[in-house]
Amino acid sequence: MKSFTLISGILITLLGVFFFANPTNLLAIVGWLFALVMLVSGVSSLMVYFKRDNENRSFFQLLQSIISIVFGIILLSTSAWVLSGVAVTIIAWWLLVSAFTQGFQAHRQRQFGFSGQPSLSIALICLVFGLLLFSAPFFSAFLIGRLVASLIIFTGVSVLSFSFRLWEEEFRHYINIKKPCNCRAFVIL
C-alpha cells in the first residue's frame, strides 16, 4: 500500500502539473468524454429503436439517435480547442438553467412565506458565471483548466503526504523493533 500511494501521488501530481501547463487539454478531455457518451448513447438508442416492433417505434427516437451519433462523431474528430469550447458551453448552459431553476425556487419559497434569499443568491451567482462563460469561452476554459489542475496538484500532494506518513510510521516501527538492547547496562547492575 505504501508503494501504491507513493506512485499514485507522484503520478497525480505530475498529471496536475501537465494540466496546469496545458489547461485547455483538461477541458478537451471533458469534451471528448462528452462526445464519446453522446456517440454511445446514440448507438444504444438506435439499437433499441430497431429492436422494437414497428408499432412501438418513434420517428423522434430515430431522429435523436442519428443526431447524437452524427454530433458524437463530429465532436470526436475536432481539435482540442473546439472540444474545450464545447465543454465550456455545456457548463455555461448548465449554469444558466441552474440560475433559472434556483430563481423559480426562490420565487416559490417567497410565495409560501419562506425566505428565498439563499436560492436567489445561488441563482444570481449561477447567472453571472454562466454569462461570463458565454461571453469569453476560451478565457473561461483557460481559468477553469487552471483551477481544476490546481485541485489535481493539491490532491497529488495530499496523497504524497499520506504516503510519506506511512513510510515514516513503518520506519519508526522498524527502528523500535530492531533497536539493539544495551546489554552492558544489565552487566553493571
Short mmCIF file of C-alpha atoms in Angstrom, two decimals:
data_model
loop_
_atom_site.label_atom_id
_atom_site.label_comp_id
_atom_site.label_asym_id
_atom_site.label_seq_id
_atom_site.Cartn_x
_atom_site.Cartn_y
_atom_site.Cartn_z
CA MET A 1 0.00 0.00 0.00
CA LYS A 2 2.86 2.35 0.75
CA SER A 3 4.37 1.93 -2.71
CA PHE A 4 0.98 2.33 -4.37
CA THR A 5 0.25 5.59 -2.55
CA LEU A 6 3.71 6.91 -3.34
CA ILE A 7 3.47 6.08 -7.04
CA SER A 8 -0.11 7.33 -7.35
CA GLY A 9 0.75 10.55 -5.52
CA ILE A 10 3.65 11.18 -7.89
CA LEU A 11 1.52 10.40 -10.96
CA ILE A 12 -1.40 12.57 -9.82
CA THR A 13 0.93 15.48 -9.07
CA LEU A 14 2.65 15.15 -12.46
CA LEU A 15 -0.75 14.97 -14.18
CA GLY A 16 -1.81 18.13 -12.35
CA VAL A 17 1.38 19.92 -13.38
CA PHE A 18 0.79 18.85 -17.00
CA PHE A 19 -2.79 20.13 -16.92
CA PHE A 20 -1.67 23.34 -15.24
CA ALA A 21 0.79 23.92 -18.09
CA ASN A 22 -1.88 22.98 -20.68
CA PRO A 23 -5.23 23.97 -19.13
CA THR A 24 -7.29 23.59 -22.29
CA ASN A 25 -6.29 19.93 -22.58
CA LEU A 26 -8.23 19.17 -19.42
CA LEU A 27 -11.43 20.66 -20.81
CA ALA A 28 -10.73 18.98 -24.15
CA ILE A 29 -10.72 15.65 -22.32
CA VAL A 30 -14.04 16.55 -20.69
CA GLY A 31 -15.40 17.49 -24.12
CA TRP A 32 -14.04 14.28 -25.62
CA LEU A 33 -15.73 12.21 -22.88
CA PHE A 34 -18.98 14.09 -23.51
CA ALA A 35 -18.69 13.35 -27.24
CA LEU A 36 -17.99 9.68 -26.52
CA VAL A 37 -21.02 9.47 -24.23
CA MET A 38 -23.10 11.19 -26.92
CA LEU A 39 -21.96 8.66 -29.54
CA VAL A 40 -22.54 5.64 -27.29
CA SER A 41 -25.94 6.99 -26.27
CA GLY A 42 -26.92 7.48 -29.91
CA VAL A 43 -25.80 3.97 -30.89
CA SER A 44 -27.58 2.34 -27.96
CA SER A 45 -30.74 4.35 -28.64
CA LEU A 46 -30.59 3.31 -32.30
CA MET A 47 -30.22 -0.34 -31.27
CA VAL A 48 -33.27 -0.02 -29.00
CA TYR A 49 -35.17 1.60 -31.88
CA PHE A 50 -34.50 -1.31 -34.23
CA LYS A 51 -35.28 -3.95 -31.57
CA ARG A 52 -38.80 -2.58 -31.07
CA ASP A 53 -41.82 -3.61 -33.05
CA ASN A 54 -42.93 -1.37 -35.90
CA GLU A 55 -45.89 -0.13 -33.84
CA ASN A 56 -43.68 0.96 -30.93
CA ARG A 57 -41.04 2.76 -32.97
CA SER A 58 -40.91 6.53 -32.73
CA PHE A 59 -39.59 8.75 -35.51
CA PHE A 60 -38.29 11.20 -32.88
CA GLN A 61 -36.26 8.47 -31.20
CA LEU A 62 -34.70 7.59 -34.55
CA LEU A 63 -34.00 11.26 -35.25
CA GLN A 64 -32.49 11.80 -31.81
CA SER A 65 -30.31 8.71 -32.22
CA ILE A 66 -29.00 9.80 -35.60
CA ILE A 67 -28.34 13.36 -34.39
CA SER A 68 -26.47 12.03 -31.33
CA ILE A 69 -24.34 9.74 -33.49
CA VAL A 70 -23.55 12.46 -36.03
CA PHE A 71 -22.67 15.07 -33.38
CA GLY A 72 -20.68 12.48 -31.41
CA ILE A 73 -18.60 11.65 -34.49
CA ILE A 74 -18.16 15.32 -35.36
CA LEU A 75 -17.04 16.21 -31.85
CA LEU A 76 -14.68 13.23 -31.63
CA SER A 77 -12.97 14.34 -34.83
CA THR A 78 -12.47 18.00 -33.85
CA SER A 79 -9.48 19.71 -32.28
CA ALA A 80 -8.78 20.25 -28.59
CA TRP A 81 -9.74 23.94 -28.85
CA VAL A 82 -13.19 23.09 -30.18
CA LEU A 83 -13.70 20.42 -27.53
CA SER A 84 -12.67 22.78 -24.73
CA GLY A 85 -15.10 25.36 -26.11
CA VAL A 86 -17.84 22.72 -26.20
CA ALA A 87 -17.15 21.78 -22.58
CA VAL A 88 -17.32 25.44 -21.51
CA THR A 89 -20.54 25.94 -23.48
CA ILE A 90 -22.12 22.92 -21.79
CA ILE A 91 -21.08 24.24 -18.37
CA ALA A 92 -22.44 27.69 -19.28
CA TRP A 93 -25.82 26.26 -20.34
CA TRP A 94 -25.93 24.20 -17.17
CA LEU A 95 -25.24 27.29 -15.05
CA LEU A 96 -27.94 29.29 -16.85
CA VAL A 97 -30.51 26.52 -16.41
CA SER A 98 -29.50 26.26 -12.74
CA ALA A 99 -29.88 30.02 -12.38
CA PHE A 100 -33.42 29.95 -13.73
CA THR A 101 -34.47 26.94 -11.65
CA GLN A 102 -32.99 28.48 -8.49
CA GLY A 103 -34.71 31.77 -9.28
CA PHE A 104 -38.02 29.97 -9.73
CA GLN A 105 -37.43 28.11 -6.46
CA ALA A 106 -36.73 31.41 -4.67
CA HIS A 107 -39.97 32.84 -6.08
CA ARG A 108 -41.93 29.78 -4.89
CA GLN A 109 -40.34 29.99 -1.43
CA ARG A 110 -41.39 33.62 -1.10
CA GLN A 111 -44.95 32.73 -2.15
CA PHE A 112 -45.13 30.27 0.74
CA GLY A 113 -43.72 32.77 3.24
CA PHE A 114 -40.16 31.47 3.43
CA SER A 115 -37.00 33.43 2.79
CA GLY A 116 -35.86 32.83 -0.74
CA GLN A 117 -32.59 34.67 -0.21
CA PRO A 118 -30.23 31.63 -0.38
CA SER A 119 -31.81 30.35 -3.59
CA LEU A 120 -31.85 33.84 -5.08
CA SER A 121 -28.16 34.30 -4.23
CA ILE A 122 -27.28 30.98 -5.87
CA ALA A 123 -29.37 31.95 -8.90
CA LEU A 124 -27.54 35.26 -9.29
CA ILE A 125 -24.12 33.63 -8.91
CA CYS A 126 -25.01 30.97 -11.50
CA LEU A 127 -26.37 33.62 -13.85
CA VAL A 128 -23.24 35.77 -13.60
CA PHE A 129 -20.87 32.84 -14.13
CA GLY A 130 -23.00 31.41 -16.94
CA LEU A 131 -23.00 34.73 -18.79
CA LEU A 132 -19.26 35.09 -18.16
CA LEU A 133 -18.62 31.67 -19.66
CA PHE A 134 -20.74 32.54 -22.70
CA SER A 135 -19.02 35.88 -23.21
CA ALA A 136 -15.44 34.56 -23.09
CA PRO A 137 -15.44 30.79 -23.55
CA PHE A 138 -11.73 30.26 -24.26
CA PHE A 139 -10.59 32.54 -21.45
CA SER A 140 -13.02 30.72 -19.17
CA ALA A 141 -11.68 27.38 -20.41
CA PHE A 142 -8.19 28.57 -19.50
CA LEU A 143 -9.28 29.64 -16.00
CA ILE A 144 -11.35 26.51 -15.34
CA GLY A 145 -8.49 24.33 -16.57
CA ARG A 146 -6.04 26.07 -14.25
CA LEU A 147 -8.42 25.78 -11.29
CA VAL A 148 -9.06 22.06 -11.83
CA ALA A 149 -5.33 21.46 -12.44
CA SER A 150 -4.58 23.18 -9.12
CA LEU A 151 -7.07 20.89 -7.40
CA ILE A 152 -5.42 17.85 -9.02
CA ILE A 153 -1.99 19.04 -7.84
CA PHE A 154 -3.38 19.55 -4.33
CA THR A 155 -4.81 16.01 -4.39
CA GLY A 156 -1.48 14.60 -5.56
CA VAL A 157 0.43 16.42 -2.82
CA SER A 158 -2.09 15.17 -0.24
CA VAL A 159 -1.61 11.59 -1.41
CA LEU A 160 2.17 12.06 -1.31
CA SER A 161 1.93 13.45 2.22
CA PHE A 162 -0.13 10.44 3.29
CA SER A 163 2.41 8.12 1.65
CA PHE A 164 5.30 9.80 3.47
CA ARG A 165 3.45 9.40 6.76
CA LEU A 166 3.00 5.68 6.04
CA TRP A 167 6.70 5.30 5.25
CA GLU A 168 7.66 7.29 8.35
CA GLU A 169 5.43 5.15 10.54
CA GLU A 170 6.96 1.96 9.18
CA PHE A 171 10.46 3.38 9.62
CA ARG A 172 9.76 4.29 13.25
CA HIS A 173 8.23 0.88 13.86
CA TYR A 174 11.29 -0.77 12.30
CA ILE A 175 13.68 1.27 14.48
CA ASN A 176 11.77 0.40 17.67
CA ILE A 177 11.77 -3.32 16.92
CA LYS A 178 15.32 -3.65 15.58
CA LYS A 179 16.94 -1.44 18.22
CA PRO A 180 19.71 -3.45 19.86
CA CYS A 181 19.48 -3.69 23.60
CA ASN A 182 22.19 -2.18 25.74
CA CYS A 183 23.47 -5.34 27.36
CA ARG A 184 26.26 -3.57 29.34
CA ALA A 185 23.64 -1.85 31.45
CA PHE A 186 22.50 -5.25 32.72
CA VAL A 187 26.07 -6.33 33.45
CA ILE A 188 26.77 -3.30 35.63
CA LEU A 189 23.77 -3.98 37.81
#
